[in-house]
Tab-separated table of C-alpha atoms in Angstrom:
chain	number	residue	atom	x	y	z
Y	1	LEU	CA	-63.671	15.308	-15.103
Y	2	CYS	CA	-60.782	17.784	-14.174
Y	3	PRO	CA	-58.774	16.948	-17.371
Y	4	CYS	CA	-61.911	17.363	-19.381
Y	5	LEU	CA	-62.665	20.778	-17.821
Y	6	ILE	CA	-59.065	21.957	-18.267
Y	7	TYR	CA	-58.829	20.761	-21.861
Y	8	GLY	CA	-62.144	22.303	-22.856
Y	9	ALA	CA	-61.310	25.559	-21.258
Y	10	TYR	CA	-57.852	25.528	-22.861
Y	11	ILE	CA	-59.306	24.932	-26.371
Y	12	PHE	CA	-62.482	27.103	-26.137
Y	13	LEU	CA	-61.524	30.178	-23.951
Y	14	PRO	CA	-60.279	32.906	-26.225
Y	15	PHE	CA	-57.116	34.186	-24.355
Y	16	ASP	CA	-53.483	33.483	-24.415
Y	17	ALA	CA	-50.768	33.997	-21.911
Y	18	PRO	CA	-48.499	36.839	-22.274
Y	19	LEU	CA	-44.807	36.334	-23.730
Y	20	LEU	CA	-42.883	35.339	-20.685
Y	21	PRO	CA	-39.287	34.550	-21.705
Y	22	THR	CA	-37.687	34.550	-18.333
Y	23	VAL	CA	-38.221	32.629	-15.185
Y	24	SER	CA	-38.884	35.652	-13.052
Y	25	ALA	CA	-41.612	36.864	-15.471
Y	26	ARG	CA	-43.257	33.419	-15.109
Y	27	LEU	CA	-43.188	33.398	-11.298
Y	28	VAL	CA	-44.808	36.915	-11.259
Y	29	TYR	CA	-47.353	35.674	-13.641
Y	30	THR	CA	-48.189	32.693	-11.447
Y	31	LEU	CA	-48.141	34.906	-8.254
Y	32	ARG	CA	-50.685	37.195	-9.918
Y	33	CYS	CA	-52.911	34.350	-11.059
Y	34	ALA	CA	-52.716	32.807	-7.536
Y	35	ALA	CA	-54.079	35.963	-6.003
Y	36	PHE	CA	-57.446	34.975	-7.604
Y	37	ALA	CA	-57.326	31.613	-5.853
Y	38	THR	CA	-57.441	33.366	-2.563
Y	39	PHE	CA	-61.082	34.414	-3.227
Y	40	PRO	CA	-62.769	31.335	-1.850
Y	41	ILE	CA	-60.481	31.430	1.259
Y	42	VAL	CA	-61.215	35.045	2.122
Y	43	LEU	CA	-64.922	34.350	1.572
Y	44	GLY	CA	-64.832	31.395	3.741
Y	45	MET	CA	-63.031	33.651	6.495
Y	46	ILE	CA	-65.695	36.325	6.132
Y	47	VAL	CA	-68.580	33.599	6.517
Y	48	SER	CA	-66.772	31.932	9.332
Y	49	ALA	CA	-66.525	35.227	11.188
Y	50	ILE	CA	-70.105	35.950	10.618
Y	51	SER	CA	-71.233	32.471	11.750
Y	52	ARG	CA	-69.152	32.831	14.881
Y	53	LEU	CA	-70.785	36.149	15.586
Y	54	CYS	CA	-74.226	34.850	15.014
Y	55	SER	CA	-73.748	31.736	17.000
Y	56	SER	CA	-75.715	31.234	20.079
Y	57	ALA	CA	-72.808	29.705	22.105
Y	58	LEU	CA	-72.614	31.148	25.479
Y	59	GLU	CA	-68.849	30.493	25.837
Y	60	PRO	CA	-66.620	31.869	23.040
Y	61	PHE	CA	-63.813	29.276	23.576
Y	62	GLY	CA	-66.257	26.408	24.222
Y	63	GLU	CA	-67.421	23.709	21.873
Y	64	LEU	CA	-68.104	24.952	18.416
Y	65	ARG	CA	-71.585	24.457	16.749
Y	66	ARG	CA	-71.678	22.536	13.414
Y	67	GLU	CA	-72.317	25.659	11.490
Y	68	VAL	CA	-69.102	27.356	12.831
Y	69	GLU	CA	-67.078	24.172	12.514
Y	70	ILE	CA	-67.745	23.729	8.879
Y	71	HIS	CA	-66.640	27.149	7.966
Y	72	ARG	CA	-63.442	26.966	10.177
Y	73	THR	CA	-62.602	23.550	8.822
Y	74	TYR	CA	-63.051	24.663	5.199
Y	75	VAL	CA	-60.715	27.715	5.733
Y	76	SER	CA	-58.059	25.749	7.494
Y	77	GLN	CA	-57.982	22.915	4.775
Y	78	SER	CA	-58.166	25.544	1.982
Y	79	VAL	CA	-55.230	27.412	3.284
Y	80	HIS	CA	-53.106	24.208	3.399
Y	81	LEU	CA	-54.143	23.114	-0.034
Y	82	PHE	CA	-53.621	26.712	-1.354
Y	83	ILE	CA	-49.922	26.614	-0.210
Y	84	LEU	CA	-49.337	23.334	-1.890
Y	85	TYR	CA	-51.123	24.371	-4.999
Y	86	PHE	CA	-49.238	27.658	-5.134
Y	87	PHE	CA	-45.837	26.088	-4.873
Y	88	ASN	CA	-46.489	23.356	-7.404
Y	89	MET	CA	-47.894	26.035	-9.771
Y	90	ALA	CA	-44.823	28.113	-9.380
Y	91	VAL	CA	-42.582	25.168	-10.162
Y	92	LEU	CA	-44.855	24.123	-13.061
Y	93	ALA	CA	-44.562	27.570	-14.644
Y	94	THR	CA	-40.865	27.196	-14.830
Y	95	TYR	CA	-41.103	23.900	-16.818
Y	96	LEU	CA	-43.890	24.650	-19.131
Y	97	PRO	CA	-43.168	25.824	-22.629
Y	98	GLN	CA	-44.571	29.258	-23.699
Y	99	ALA	CA	-47.631	27.724	-25.551
Y	100	LEU	CA	-48.789	25.860	-22.451
Y	101	LEU	CA	-48.559	28.783	-19.928
Y	102	LYS	CA	-52.287	29.254	-20.508
Y	103	LEU	CA	-52.728	26.453	-18.107
Y	104	ILE	CA	-51.608	28.565	-15.075
Y	105	PRO	CA	-54.806	30.713	-14.915
Y	106	LEU	CA	-57.014	27.683	-15.856
Y	107	LEU	CA	-55.528	25.658	-12.991
Y	108	THR	CA	-55.988	28.595	-10.719
Y	109	GLY	CA	-59.673	28.969	-11.694
Y	110	LEU	CA	-60.123	25.231	-11.378
Y	111	PHE	CA	-58.717	25.513	-7.733
Y	112	ALA	CA	-61.218	28.327	-6.799
Y	113	ILE	CA	-64.269	26.587	-8.321
Y	114	SER	CA	-63.446	23.259	-6.703
Y	115	ARG	CA	-62.929	24.811	-3.293
Y	116	LEU	CA	-66.307	26.405	-3.596
Y	117	ILE	CA	-67.901	23.159	-4.661
Y	118	PHE	CA	-66.145	21.449	-1.715
Y	119	TRP	CA	-67.472	24.066	0.672
Y	120	MET	CA	-71.151	23.584	-0.539
Y	121	SER	CA	-70.923	19.958	-0.573
Y	122	TYR	CA	-69.291	19.819	2.944
Y	123	ALA	CA	-72.183	21.951	4.142
Y	124	ILE	CA	-74.710	19.605	2.704
Y	125	GLY	CA	-73.175	16.546	4.341
Y	126	ARG	CA	-69.743	15.007	4.882
Y	127	SER	CA	-70.365	12.159	2.512
Y	128	PHE	CA	-70.664	14.489	-0.416
Y	129	ARG	CA	-67.438	16.319	0.025
Y	130	ALA	CA	-65.219	13.822	-1.759
Y	131	PHE	CA	-66.151	15.180	-5.205
Y	132	GLY	CA	-65.028	18.710	-4.246
Y	133	PHE	CA	-61.884	17.574	-2.627
Y	134	SER	CA	-60.936	15.321	-5.538
Y	135	MET	CA	-61.263	18.302	-7.882
Y	136	THR	CA	-58.720	20.021	-5.816
Y	137	PHE	CA	-56.359	17.271	-4.898
Y	138	LEU	CA	-56.204	15.263	-8.097
Y	139	PRO	CA	-54.855	18.307	-10.210
Y	140	LEU	CA	-52.517	19.050	-7.318
Y	141	LEU	CA	-51.264	15.402	-7.506
Y	142	ALA	CA	-50.822	15.792	-11.367
Y	143	MET	CA	-48.921	18.911	-11.053
Y	144	LEU	CA	-46.722	17.343	-8.404
Y	145	ILE	CA	-45.966	14.247	-10.654
Y	146	TRP	CA	-45.367	16.439	-13.664
Y	147	ASN	CA	-42.957	18.703	-11.586
Y	148	LEU	CA	-40.977	15.599	-10.314
Y	149	TYR	CA	-40.851	14.318	-13.965
Y	150	GLY	CA	-39.467	17.496	-15.101
Y	151	MET	CA	-36.876	17.828	-12.345
Y	152	PHE	CA	-35.530	14.498	-12.449
Y	153	VAL	CA	-36.114	13.304	-16.015
Y	154	LEU	CA	-36.326	16.269	-18.339
Y	155	GLU	CA	-33.772	18.506	-16.753
Y	156	PRO	CA	-31.711	16.558	-14.156
Y	157	GLU	CA	-28.624	18.800	-14.862
Y	158	ASN	CA	-30.629	21.932	-13.697
Y	159	LEU	CA	-32.148	20.389	-10.687
Y	160	LEU	CA	-30.648	22.880	-8.205
Y	161	SER	CA	-29.851	25.747	-10.599
């Protein structure tokens, strides 16, 4: 489903990436796009704080209720995945040709949407969360494979430069 969503958005959404000739310009562009991917994480932190405040737990450091635990786990996992996603997108931006730089905001949007889907499905039940997690993890895995391919096969002479 993820490749179909990315391909459809790439073809049908009417925007192009700005001209980014240098690696530093590409990294700044990636950093600016990645700021939008933090929206689901910040939203999760707000909901987690509200659920902790509204919790009827008598001990603040005691056992957490399910409603509080869901949001805390979501935020923790999302932060870990965002770090991996961001670093892979930054490396990907250095290897992509100019025509394909439109993928950076599309992958950012996919990350944000898939984390929100994971959050909703995780709240419904633990057995439903695999869909949202796979929509986050599989593009991350594809980026990692493409980055390793780019580093070791396409440009092995520029591996550390």
